[in-house]
Amino acid sequence: MLIPAQFSHTAGPRTGPLAGPAARAAAEPSTGPAPSVPLPRIDEPREVAPADARELSRLFFRRLRETTEGTAEHRYVRDTLVEMNVSLVQFAIRPFRSRSDGGDLEDLLQVGTIGLIKAIDRFDPDREIEFSSLAMPYIRGEIKRHFRDTSWAVRVPRRLQELRIDLAKAKEGLTALLDRPPTVADLAAHLDLTEEEVIEGIVASNGHTSGSLDALQADHGDGRTDGHSLADTMGAEEPALEHVENIQSLAPLLEQLSDQERRMLSMRFGEELTQAQIGAALGISQMKVSRLLTRVLAHLRTSMLADADQDGAGAAQEAESGPEGASRGAGGGVPK
């Protein structure tokens, strides 16, 4: 974070990161605003010891309230406060190191710094409380919000995210109390929820983590793998399967057609002949071939749809119709 080199009222001899006279004035407790006390120039705010940063922050907070927002001095004071207190962020992210890899620590530091900035903007030095008492809840809150919004493999509503935590705590407590894994009914009674809400929370908790289909699966108790991934064990959808039912429904309907009609269909859709070629082979006109094909196809389509409706009605209706009625319902042939 860039900090202005110095202001005119901060110039003067200095040793170390703090200006001599100003540093002594800042280190002494103050009972009220002291605009006349010059701010120390801090070249490396992050190098200031925590004890010194605490005392210096009191001086900088008083000056922050006296300066006008948007001015160069206000930016300098605010940025210096952020840099001096970034150690609070580093302390706050320690418990979360196990939940992220090395690349995410920088993200946690940035997220925690957002909470630190919010605390600086809301801190009132006149209330005479330690700044860290206000800053730590803000910092931890931003870090937890970051994990809540980014760590789930599948995005689920916030209430289900919170329910997952409640379920985990309830399972742990009830397992120790009941000396067995709790059931859905146990969890529902303990959390004062319905069983449907508990089931919804359990299902949603599966979205917290995910595994790769290409990851090798452990096929042995010692963790060894045989080189097979989960994707290798999953079946693929067979496109031709959807035609099996249609073929099974169409076969008995084709048997009811005349030889000429079956031959016409075979030449049209099997040999892919034109209507004119079919007419020449059968000794009829192309127009008649067209009419016959249209009528046969309409009959087959209607009969297949009717069979599907009858299957949905159940076997009782089919038994009631009897063999004779079934024969009539199948169409009994195509009118010539």
Short mmCIF file of C-alpha atoms in Angstrom, two decimals:
data_model
loop_
_atom_site.label_atom_id
_atom_site.label_comp_id
_atom_site.label_asym_id
_atom_site.label_seq_id
_atom_site.Cartn_x
_atom_site.Cartn_y
_atom_site.Cartn_z
CA MET A 1 0.00 0.00 0.00
CA LEU A 2 1.54 3.34 -1.04
CA ILE A 3 2.03 5.96 1.67
CA PRO A 4 3.05 9.58 1.00
CA ALA A 5 6.67 10.15 1.86
CA GLN A 6 6.03 12.97 4.38
CA PHE A 7 4.11 16.16 5.06
CA SER A 8 5.67 19.52 5.71
CA HIS A 9 4.83 19.40 9.43
CA THR A 10 6.56 16.01 9.79
CA ALA A 11 9.97 17.01 8.45
CA GLY A 12 12.92 16.95 10.79
CA PRO A 13 15.75 14.74 12.03
CA ARG A 14 14.74 11.18 12.83
CA THR A 15 16.26 7.83 13.65
CA GLY A 16 14.64 4.48 12.91
CA PRO A 17 11.14 4.22 11.51
CA LEU A 18 9.72 6.98 13.77
CA ALA A 19 10.56 10.67 14.04
CA GLY A 20 12.28 11.40 17.39
CA PRO A 21 10.21 14.15 19.11
CA ALA A 22 6.95 13.03 17.51
CA ALA A 23 7.50 9.42 18.50
CA ARG A 24 7.97 10.41 22.15
CA ALA A 25 4.81 12.51 22.02
CA ALA A 26 2.88 9.65 20.42
CA ALA A 27 4.11 7.14 22.99
CA GLU A 28 2.76 9.19 25.89
CA PRO A 29 -0.93 8.63 26.68
CA SER A 30 -3.11 11.53 25.66
CA THR A 31 -6.33 12.61 27.35
CA GLY A 32 -7.92 14.31 24.34
CA PRO A 33 -7.42 15.64 20.83
CA ALA A 34 -4.07 17.26 20.27
CA PRO A 35 -4.03 18.79 16.80
CA SER A 36 -0.87 20.68 17.59
CA VAL A 37 1.15 17.47 18.01
CA PRO A 38 2.75 16.63 14.63
CA LEU A 39 2.29 13.16 13.26
CA PRO A 40 5.43 11.04 13.06
CA ARG A 41 6.67 10.00 9.68
CA ILE A 42 6.65 6.22 9.41
CA ASP A 43 8.59 4.88 6.45
CA GLU A 44 7.83 1.19 7.16
CA PRO A 45 4.53 0.94 9.07
CA ARG A 46 4.59 -2.87 8.99
CA GLU A 47 7.90 -2.89 10.84
CA VAL A 48 6.47 -1.10 13.88
CA ALA A 49 6.32 -3.35 16.94
CA PRO A 50 2.79 -4.24 18.11
CA ALA A 51 3.21 -2.36 21.40
CA ASP A 52 4.35 0.78 19.58
CA ALA A 53 1.63 0.35 16.97
CA ARG A 54 -0.98 0.36 19.73
CA GLU A 55 0.17 3.70 21.08
CA LEU A 56 0.73 5.22 17.66
CA SER A 57 -2.72 4.09 16.50
CA ARG A 58 -4.33 6.21 19.21
CA LEU A 59 -2.61 9.31 17.86
CA PHE A 60 -3.42 8.43 14.25
CA PHE A 61 -7.09 7.70 15.05
CA ARG A 62 -7.48 11.11 16.66
CA ARG A 63 -5.91 12.77 13.64
CA LEU A 64 -8.07 10.66 11.28
CA ARG A 65 -11.22 12.17 12.84
CA GLU A 66 -9.80 15.69 12.44
CA THR A 67 -8.83 15.44 8.78
CA THR A 68 -11.18 15.80 5.82
CA GLU A 69 -11.92 12.66 3.86
CA GLY A 70 -10.38 12.71 0.40
CA THR A 71 -7.40 14.86 1.33
CA ALA A 72 -3.82 13.66 1.05
CA GLU A 73 -3.34 13.79 4.82
CA HIS A 74 -6.48 11.73 5.42
CA ARG A 75 -5.26 9.07 2.97
CA TYR A 76 -1.84 9.01 4.64
CA VAL A 77 -3.30 8.60 8.13
CA ARG A 78 -5.77 5.92 7.06
CA ASP A 79 -3.24 3.94 5.01
CA THR A 80 -0.70 4.08 7.83
CA LEU A 81 -3.28 2.75 10.28
CA VAL A 82 -3.97 -0.16 7.94
CA GLU A 83 -0.29 -0.97 7.52
CA MET A 84 0.50 -0.69 11.24
CA ASN A 85 -2.36 -3.01 12.23
CA VAL A 86 -2.03 -5.63 9.48
CA SER A 87 -0.48 -7.90 12.13
CA LEU A 88 -4.03 -8.31 13.49
CA VAL A 89 -5.02 -9.85 10.15
CA GLN A 90 -2.00 -12.15 10.19
CA PHE A 91 -2.97 -13.30 13.68
CA ALA A 92 -6.62 -13.81 12.70
CA ILE A 93 -5.87 -16.07 9.71
CA ARG A 94 -3.73 -18.53 11.70
CA PRO A 95 -6.65 -20.81 12.66
CA PHE A 96 -7.71 -20.95 9.01
CA ARG A 97 -4.36 -22.06 7.57
CA SER A 98 -5.38 -25.73 7.63
CA ARG A 99 -8.44 -24.95 5.51
CA SER A 100 -6.47 -23.50 2.61
CA ASP A 101 -3.30 -24.23 0.70
CA GLY A 102 -0.36 -21.87 0.42
CA GLY A 103 -1.81 -20.04 -2.58
CA ASP A 104 -4.94 -19.10 -0.64
CA LEU A 105 -3.13 -17.47 2.29
CA GLU A 106 -2.61 -14.32 0.27
CA ASP A 107 -6.32 -14.27 -0.51
CA LEU A 108 -7.13 -14.64 3.19
CA LEU A 109 -4.78 -11.76 3.99
CA GLN A 110 -6.55 -9.53 1.48
CA VAL A 111 -9.99 -10.58 2.69
CA GLY A 112 -9.00 -9.99 6.31
CA THR A 113 -7.61 -6.57 5.38
CA ILE A 114 -11.06 -5.61 4.11
CA GLY A 115 -12.40 -6.32 7.58
CA LEU A 116 -9.56 -4.30 9.09
CA ILE A 117 -10.40 -1.30 6.89
CA LYS A 118 -14.06 -1.52 7.89
CA ALA A 119 -13.05 -1.53 11.55
CA ILE A 120 -10.80 1.50 11.07
CA ASP A 121 -13.61 3.44 9.42
CA ARG A 122 -15.99 2.62 12.28
CA PHE A 123 -13.65 2.96 15.27
CA ASP A 124 -14.38 5.79 17.70
CA PRO A 125 -11.31 6.65 19.84
CA ASP A 126 -13.48 8.61 22.31
CA ARG A 127 -15.05 5.37 23.59
CA GLU A 128 -11.69 4.44 25.16
CA ILE A 129 -11.66 0.80 24.07
CA GLU A 130 -8.83 -1.10 22.44
CA PHE A 131 -8.97 -1.02 18.66
CA SER A 132 -8.24 -4.76 18.48
CA SER A 133 -11.49 -5.48 20.37
CA LEU A 134 -13.42 -4.02 17.44
CA ALA A 135 -11.11 -5.11 14.64
CA MET A 136 -10.89 -8.85 15.33
CA PRO A 137 -14.65 -9.58 14.90
CA TYR A 138 -14.66 -7.62 11.64
CA ILE A 139 -11.59 -9.46 10.33
CA ARG A 140 -12.81 -12.92 11.31
CA GLY A 141 -16.24 -12.15 9.91
CA GLU A 142 -14.82 -11.32 6.48
CA ILE A 143 -12.68 -14.47 6.48
CA LYS A 144 -15.64 -16.68 7.41
CA ARG A 145 -17.77 -15.01 4.76
CA HIS A 146 -15.02 -15.72 2.23
CA PHE A 147 -15.05 -19.43 3.08
CA ARG A 148 -18.84 -19.53 3.04
CA ASP A 149 -19.01 -17.99 -0.43
CA THR A 150 -16.08 -19.76 -2.10
CA SER A 151 -15.39 -23.10 -0.43
CA TRP A 152 -18.59 -24.89 -1.53
CA ALA A 153 -18.23 -26.98 -4.67
CA VAL A 154 -21.93 -26.42 -5.40
CA ARG A 155 -23.60 -23.17 -4.51
CA VAL A 156 -26.43 -23.72 -2.01
CA PRO A 157 -28.57 -21.22 -0.08
CA ARG A 158 -27.05 -19.73 3.05
CA ARG A 159 -29.66 -21.32 5.34
CA LEU A 160 -28.58 -24.77 4.12
CA GLN A 161 -24.93 -23.90 4.66
CA GLU A 162 -25.70 -22.95 8.24
CA LEU A 163 -27.91 -26.03 8.65
CA ARG A 164 -24.97 -28.21 7.65
CA ILE A 165 -22.99 -26.84 10.60
CA ASP A 166 -25.91 -27.35 12.98
CA LEU A 167 -26.36 -30.92 11.77
CA ALA A 168 -22.69 -31.72 12.26
CA LYS A 169 -22.78 -30.43 15.85
CA ALA A 170 -26.05 -32.25 16.55
CA LYS A 171 -24.71 -35.55 15.17
CA GLU A 172 -21.62 -35.31 17.35
CA GLY A 173 -23.59 -34.51 20.50
CA LEU A 174 -26.33 -37.10 19.92
CA THR A 175 -23.83 -39.83 19.07
CA ALA A 176 -22.18 -39.36 22.46
CA LEU A 177 -25.55 -39.13 24.22
CA LEU A 178 -27.30 -42.06 22.52
CA ASP A 179 -24.20 -44.22 22.04
CA ARG A 180 -25.25 -44.73 18.41
CA PRO A 181 -25.50 -42.66 15.22
CA PRO A 182 -28.63 -40.46 15.41
CA THR A 183 -31.49 -41.03 13.00
CA VAL A 184 -33.22 -38.35 10.97
CA ALA A 185 -36.03 -38.32 13.53
CA ASP A 186 -33.49 -37.82 16.35
CA LEU A 187 -31.89 -34.89 14.54
CA ALA A 188 -35.27 -33.34 13.73
CA ALA A 189 -36.40 -33.52 17.37
CA HIS A 190 -33.08 -32.17 18.65
CA LEU A 191 -33.00 -29.20 16.23
CA ASP A 192 -36.78 -28.60 16.35
CA LEU A 193 -37.06 -29.15 12.59
CA THR A 194 -39.15 -31.36 10.38
CA GLU A 195 -37.66 -34.55 9.00
CA GLU A 196 -37.96 -33.11 5.48
CA GLU A 197 -35.81 -30.11 6.48
CA VAL A 198 -33.19 -32.40 8.01
CA ILE A 199 -33.06 -34.54 4.86
CA GLU A 200 -32.74 -31.39 2.74
CA GLY A 201 -29.80 -30.27 4.88
CA ILE A 202 -28.09 -33.67 4.64
CA VAL A 203 -28.47 -33.72 0.86
CA ALA A 204 -27.21 -30.12 0.57
CA SER A 205 -24.12 -30.94 2.65
CA ASN A 206 -22.95 -33.22 -0.16
CA GLY A 207 -22.34 -30.10 -2.22
CA HIS A 208 -19.57 -28.86 0.08
CA THR A 209 -16.89 -30.99 -1.55
CA SER A 210 -16.58 -32.75 -4.88
CA GLY A 211 -14.27 -35.29 -6.45
CA SER A 212 -12.85 -35.53 -9.92
CA LEU A 213 -14.16 -38.25 -12.22
CA ASP A 214 -10.60 -38.61 -13.54
CA ALA A 215 -9.05 -39.19 -10.09
CA LEU A 216 -7.72 -42.70 -9.52
CA GLN A 217 -9.86 -44.73 -7.14
CA ALA A 218 -8.43 -46.66 -4.21
CA ASP A 219 -9.47 -50.29 -4.75
CA HIS A 220 -7.57 -51.69 -1.78
CA GLY A 221 -7.62 -51.08 1.95
CA ASP A 222 -4.04 -49.79 1.94
CA GLY A 223 -4.93 -47.02 -0.51
CA ARG A 224 -3.34 -48.64 -3.58
CA THR A 225 -5.11 -48.14 -6.89
CA ASP A 226 -5.40 -50.26 -10.01
CA GLY A 227 -5.17 -47.27 -12.32
CA HIS A 228 -8.94 -46.95 -12.83
CA SER A 229 -10.78 -43.69 -12.43
CA LEU A 230 -14.41 -43.26 -11.45
CA ALA A 231 -15.20 -42.27 -15.04
CA ASP A 232 -13.97 -45.70 -16.21
CA THR A 233 -16.56 -47.46 -14.06
CA MET A 234 -19.51 -45.34 -15.13
CA GLY A 235 -21.74 -46.59 -17.92
CA ALA A 236 -22.46 -44.50 -20.96
CA GLU A 237 -25.88 -43.86 -22.43
CA GLU A 238 -26.58 -46.04 -25.43
CA PRO A 239 -28.29 -43.93 -28.13
CA ALA A 240 -29.87 -46.99 -29.80
CA LEU A 241 -31.68 -48.04 -26.61
CA GLU A 242 -34.40 -45.47 -27.13
CA HIS A 243 -35.32 -47.20 -30.39
CA VAL A 244 -35.78 -50.64 -28.82
CA GLU A 245 -39.22 -49.86 -27.42
CA ASN A 246 -40.34 -48.40 -30.74
CA ILE A 247 -39.16 -51.49 -32.62
CA GLN A 248 -40.92 -53.82 -30.19
CA SER A 249 -44.15 -51.85 -30.59
CA LEU A 250 -43.84 -51.65 -34.37
CA ALA A 251 -43.15 -55.33 -35.07
CA PRO A 252 -46.70 -56.69 -34.46
CA LEU A 253 -48.20 -53.78 -36.40
CA LEU A 254 -46.07 -54.59 -39.44
CA GLU A 255 -47.32 -58.17 -39.39
CA GLN A 256 -50.87 -56.89 -39.89
CA LEU A 257 -49.98 -55.13 -43.15
CA SER A 258 -50.37 -56.70 -46.56
CA ASP A 259 -47.37 -58.07 -48.46
CA GLN A 260 -47.52 -55.12 -50.86
CA GLU A 261 -47.50 -52.60 -48.02
CA ARG A 262 -44.59 -54.28 -46.24
CA ARG A 263 -42.64 -54.46 -49.50
CA MET A 264 -43.37 -50.79 -50.18
CA LEU A 265 -42.05 -49.80 -46.78
CA SER A 266 -38.97 -51.97 -47.27
CA MET A 267 -38.16 -50.38 -50.62
CA ARG A 268 -38.80 -46.84 -49.31
CA PHE A 269 -36.97 -46.99 -45.99
CA GLY A 270 -34.72 -50.03 -46.43
CA GLU A 271 -33.50 -49.63 -50.00
CA GLU A 272 -34.18 -45.86 -49.98
CA LEU A 273 -35.87 -45.90 -53.40
CA THR A 274 -37.89 -42.97 -54.68
CA GLN A 275 -41.67 -43.13 -55.03
CA ALA A 276 -41.30 -43.25 -58.80
CA GLN A 277 -38.91 -46.25 -58.57
CA ILE A 278 -41.28 -48.02 -56.17
CA GLY A 279 -44.23 -47.41 -58.52
CA ALA A 280 -42.28 -48.82 -61.46
CA ALA A 281 -41.33 -51.94 -59.46
CA LEU A 282 -44.90 -52.55 -58.25
CA GLY A 283 -46.60 -51.58 -61.52
CA ILE A 284 -48.56 -48.67 -60.02
CA SER A 285 -48.39 -44.91 -60.41
CA GLN A 286 -46.15 -42.68 -58.29
CA MET A 287 -49.25 -40.84 -56.99
CA LYS A 288 -50.76 -44.08 -55.72
CA VAL A 289 -47.50 -44.97 -54.02
CA SER A 290 -47.59 -41.58 -52.29
CA ARG A 291 -51.17 -42.08 -51.07
CA LEU A 292 -50.48 -45.62 -49.85
CA LEU A 293 -47.32 -44.60 -47.96
CA THR A 294 -49.09 -41.68 -46.32
CA ARG A 295 -51.99 -43.87 -45.21
CA VAL A 296 -49.78 -46.72 -43.93
CA LEU A 297 -47.47 -44.42 -41.98
CA ALA A 298 -50.42 -42.58 -40.42
CA HIS A 299 -51.94 -45.90 -39.36
CA LEU A 300 -48.67 -47.13 -37.81
CA ARG A 301 -48.13 -43.86 -35.95
CA THR A 302 -51.70 -43.80 -34.60
CA SER A 303 -51.53 -47.45 -33.54
CA MET A 304 -48.22 -46.99 -31.70
CA LEU A 305 -49.57 -44.00 -29.79
CA ALA A 306 -52.73 -45.92 -28.97
CA ASP A 307 -50.66 -48.83 -27.65
CA ALA A 308 -48.74 -46.45 -25.38
CA ASP A 309 -52.03 -45.13 -23.94
CA GLN A 310 -53.31 -48.65 -23.39
CA ASP A 311 -50.11 -49.61 -21.54
CA GLY A 312 -50.69 -46.72 -19.18
CA ALA A 313 -54.29 -47.81 -18.52
CA GLY A 314 -53.07 -51.11 -17.06
CA ALA A 315 -53.38 -54.82 -17.68
CA ALA A 316 -56.96 -54.99 -16.37
CA GLN A 317 -58.36 -53.14 -19.36
CA GLU A 318 -56.41 -55.36 -21.74
CA ALA A 319 -57.76 -58.52 -20.06
CA GLU A 320 -61.31 -57.15 -20.24
CA SER A 321 -61.06 -56.58 -24.00
CA GLY A 322 -60.13 -60.25 -24.56
CA PRO A 323 -58.21 -61.71 -27.50
CA GLU A 324 -60.91 -60.74 -29.91
CA GLY A 325 -61.07 -57.13 -28.79
CA ALA A 326 -57.28 -56.92 -28.74
CA SER A 327 -57.21 -58.03 -32.34
CA ARG A 328 -59.73 -55.37 -33.29
CA GLY A 329 -57.88 -52.70 -31.28
CA ALA A 330 -54.64 -53.46 -33.10
CA GLY A 331 -56.11 -52.16 -36.31
CA GLY A 332 -56.83 -55.40 -38.16
CA GLY A 333 -55.08 -54.15 -41.27
CA VAL A 334 -55.04 -51.03 -43.38
CA PRO A 335 -58.02 -50.21 -45.57
CA LYS A 336 -57.18 -50.43 -49.21
#
